[in-house]
PDB file of C-alpha atoms in Angstrom:
ATOM      1  CA  MET U  11     112.859 134.237 133.349  1.00 74.00           C
ATOM      2  CA  ARG U  12     109.943 132.726 131.468  1.00 81.00           C
ATOM      3  CA  ARG U  13     107.585 134.975 129.523  1.00 83.00           C
ATOM      4  CA  GLU U  14     104.593 134.301 131.767  1.00 83.00           C
ATOM      5  CA  GLN U  15     106.645 135.508 134.748  1.00 88.00           C
ATOM      6  CA  ARG U  16     107.158 138.965 133.233  1.00 89.00           C
ATOM      7  CA  ILE U  17     104.893 141.981 133.274  1.00 91.00           C
ATOM      8  CA  THR U  18     104.894 143.202 129.683  1.00 88.00           C
ATOM      9  CA  LYS U  19     101.865 145.446 129.260  1.00 90.00           C
ATOM     10  CA  GLY U  20     101.716 149.060 130.357  1.00 91.00           C
ATOM     11  CA  TRP U  21      98.268 148.620 131.836  1.00 92.00           C
ATOM     12  CA  HIS U  22      99.609 145.845 134.117  1.00 92.00           C
ATOM     13  CA  TYR U  23     102.203 148.289 135.468  1.00 92.00           C
ATOM     14  CA  ARG U  24      99.518 150.935 135.999  1.00 93.00           C
ATOM     15  CA  GLN U  25      97.345 148.411 137.792  1.00 92.00           C
ATOM     16  CA  VAL U  26     100.170 147.505 140.192  1.00 93.00           C
ATOM     17  CA  TYR U  27     100.923 151.196 140.805  1.00 93.00           C
ATOM     18  CA  SER U  28      97.295 152.048 141.556  1.00 93.00           C
ATOM     19  CA  LYS U  29      96.188 148.986 143.569  1.00 92.00           C
ATOM     20  CA  GLY U  30      99.394 147.772 145.160  1.00 89.00           C
ATOM     21  CA  GLY U  31     101.489 148.612 148.167  1.00 93.00           C
ATOM     22  CA  SER U  32     104.886 150.266 148.135  1.00 95.00           C
ATOM     23  CA  TRP U  33     108.153 149.627 150.006  1.00 96.00           C
ATOM     24  CA  ALA U  34     111.473 151.359 149.469  1.00 95.00           C
ATOM     25  CA  ASN U  35     115.117 151.319 150.475  1.00 94.00           C
ATOM     26  CA  ARG U  36     118.255 153.075 149.249  1.00 94.00           C
ATOM     27  CA  HIS U  37     118.563 151.126 145.975  1.00 95.00           C
ATOM     28  CA  LEU U  38     115.033 150.076 145.047  1.00 96.00           C
ATOM     29  CA  VAL U  39     111.321 150.700 145.319  1.00 96.00           C
ATOM     30  CA  LEU U  40     109.010 147.684 145.328  1.00 96.00           C
ATOM     31  CA  ARG U  41     105.402 147.989 144.199  1.00 95.00           C
ATOM     32  CA  ALA U  42     103.336 144.823 144.697  1.00 94.00           C
ATOM     33  CA  ALA U  43      99.720 143.800 144.139  1.00 94.00           C
ATOM     34  CA  ALA U  44      97.844 140.507 144.127  1.00 93.00           C
ATOM     35  CA  ASN U  45      97.232 139.145 140.631  1.00 89.00           C
ATOM     36  CA  GLY U  46      94.921 136.164 141.239  1.00 87.00           C
ATOM     37  CA  LEU U  47      97.211 133.776 139.341  1.00 89.00           C
ATOM     38  CA  ASP U  48      99.076 130.661 140.505  1.00 91.00           C
ATOM     39  CA  PHE U  49     102.428 132.348 139.920  1.00 90.00           C
ATOM     40  CA  SER U  50     104.060 135.720 140.480  1.00 91.00           C
ATOM     41  CA  ARG U  51     105.057 138.117 137.712  1.00 93.00           C
ATOM     42  CA  PHE U  52     107.911 140.610 137.750  1.00 95.00           C
ATOM     43  CA  GLY U  53     108.510 143.988 136.146  1.00 95.00           C
ATOM     44  CA  PHE U  54     111.679 146.081 136.257  1.00 95.00           C
ATOM     45  CA  VAL U  55     111.992 149.835 135.752  1.00 95.00           C
ATOM     46  CA  ALA U  56     115.150 151.925 135.495  1.00 95.00           C
ATOM     47  CA  SER U  57     114.668 155.534 134.407  1.00 93.00           C
ATOM     48  CA  ARG U  58     117.261 157.770 132.767  1.00 95.00           C
ATOM     49  CA  GLN U  59     118.049 159.228 136.179  1.00 94.00           C
ATOM     50  CA  VAL U  60     119.784 155.923 136.987  1.00 95.00           C
ATOM     51  CA  GLY U  61     122.215 156.384 134.083  1.00 94.00           C
ATOM     52  CA  GLY U  62     122.719 155.777 130.407  1.00 95.00           C
ATOM     53  CA  ALA U  63     121.361 152.800 128.488  1.00 96.00           C
ATOM     54  CA  VAL U  64     124.277 150.533 129.387  1.00 96.00           C
ATOM     55  CA  VAL U  65     123.893 151.254 133.106  1.00 96.00           C
ATOM     56  CA  ARG U  66     120.108 150.876 133.044  1.00 96.00           C
ATOM     57  CA  ASN U  67     120.331 147.541 131.235  1.00 96.00           C
ATOM     58  CA  ARG U  68     122.971 146.296 133.686  1.00 95.00           C
ATOM     59  CA  VAL U  69     120.776 147.227 136.647  1.00 96.00           C
ATOM     60  CA  LYS U  70     117.785 145.447 135.109  1.00 95.00           C
ATOM     61  CA  ARG U  71     119.885 142.334 134.394  1.00 94.00           C
ATOM     62  CA  LEU U  72     120.987 142.243 138.043  1.00 95.00           C
ATOM     63  CA  LEU U  73     117.380 142.629 139.182  1.00 94.00           C
ATOM     64  CA  ARG U  74     116.129 139.903 136.837  1.00 93.00           C
ATOM     65  CA  GLU U  75     118.729 137.397 137.988  1.00 94.00           C
ATOM     66  CA  ASN U  76     118.104 138.101 141.672  1.00 93.00           C
ATOM     67  CA  ALA U  77     114.341 137.810 141.121  1.00 91.00           C
ATOM     68  CA  ARG U  78     114.801 134.520 139.284  1.00 90.00           C
ATOM     69  CA  LEU U  79     116.676 133.049 142.248  1.00 91.00           C
ATOM     70  CA  SER U  80     114.430 134.408 145.008  1.00 88.00           C
ATOM     71  CA  ALA U  81     111.591 132.391 146.510  1.00 89.00           C
ATOM     72  CA  VAL U  82     108.583 134.679 146.121  1.00 90.00           C
ATOM     73  CA  LYS U  83     105.071 133.719 147.190  1.00 91.00           C
ATOM     74  CA  PRO U  84     102.867 132.977 144.179  1.00 92.00           C
ATOM     75  CA  GLY U  85      99.957 135.187 143.174  1.00 91.00           C
ATOM     76  CA  HIS U  86     101.545 138.646 143.087  1.00 93.00           C
ATOM     77  CA  ASP U  87     102.669 141.194 140.523  1.00 94.00           C
ATOM     78  CA  LEU U  88     105.941 142.805 141.612  1.00 95.00           C
ATOM     79  CA  VAL U  89     107.517 145.884 140.059  1.00 96.00           C
ATOM     80  CA  PHE U  90     111.055 146.813 141.120  1.00 96.00           C
ATOM     81  CA  ILE U  91     111.992 150.428 140.405  1.00 96.00           C
ATOM     82  CA  ALA U  92     115.707 151.259 140.473  1.00 96.00           C
ATOM     83  CA  ARG U  93     116.933 154.402 142.215  1.00 95.00           C
ATOM     84  CA  LYS U  94     120.127 156.325 141.403  1.00 95.00           C
ATOM     85  CA  PRO U  95     122.379 154.451 143.900  1.00 94.00           C
ATOM     86  CA  ALA U  96     121.484 151.187 142.135  1.00 94.00           C
ATOM     87  CA  ALA U  97     123.879 152.189 139.346  1.00 95.00           C
ATOM     88  CA  GLU U  98     126.869 151.612 141.653  1.00 94.00           C
ATOM     89  CA  ALA U  99     125.482 148.482 143.345  1.00 93.00           C
ATOM     90  CA  ASP U 100     126.972 145.086 142.622  1.00 93.00           C
ATOM     91  CA  TYR U 101     125.123 141.790 142.330  1.00 95.00           C
ATOM     92  CA  HIS U 102     125.192 141.013 146.059  1.00 95.00           C
ATOM     93  CA  GLU U 103     124.125 144.495 147.154  1.00 94.00           C
ATOM     94  CA  MET U 104     121.214 144.368 144.728  1.00 94.00           C
ATOM     95  CA  GLY U 105     120.235 140.929 146.025  1.00 93.00           C
ATOM     96  CA  ARG U 106     120.296 142.122 149.650  1.00 94.00           C
ATOM     97  CA  ALA U 107     118.208 145.185 148.770  1.00 94.00           C
ATOM     98  CA  MET U 108     115.669 143.028 146.950  1.00 94.00           C
ATOM     99  CA  GLN U 109     115.458 140.453 149.770  1.00 94.00           C
ATOM    100  CA  GLN U 110     115.019 143.225 152.339  1.00 94.00           C
ATOM    101  CA  LEU U 111     112.047 144.652 150.440  1.00 95.00           C
ATOM    102  CA  LEU U 112     110.471 141.243 149.899  1.00 94.00           C
ATOM    103  CA  LEU U 113     110.778 140.526 153.631  1.00 94.00           C
ATOM    104  CA  ARG U 114     109.189 143.851 154.568  1.00 94.00           C
ATOM    105  CA  ALA U 115     106.347 143.178 152.114  1.00 93.00           C
ATOM    106  CA  HIS U 116     105.876 139.622 153.512  1.00 93.00           C
ATOM    107  CA  LEU U 117     106.324 138.171 150.033  1.00 92.00           C
ATOM    108  CA  LEU U 118     109.120 135.682 150.692  1.00 87.00           C
ATOM    109  CA  GLY U 119     107.988 132.095 150.732  1.00 76.00           C
ATOM    110  CA  ASN U 120     108.051 128.947 148.676  1.00 63.00           C
ATOM    111  CA  LYS U 121     108.583 129.241 144.971  1.00 52.00           C
TER     112      LYS U 121
END
């Protein structure tokens, strides 16, 4: 994922949390807000409740790869927050959970 497609600053995360909508399922929580840009940016959060560092990094890698391959409408900041069951999810489960949230948020479209 290219650098401009990532949310890197803490204040960007806070902005998405305060101004955006929220959707959740068993594995993930999606927070999304419009960003006014020609492309979408992604952020990934996995707290210690998900597991140790190895587990958290694995979950974030799965999320990044699924986000890279998904066709998300441009112009949004998306933050995916992992829940505890995400630690046991495989690549395909994580992809289905992500697609389900993007559908519910009406954010699937052309890349």
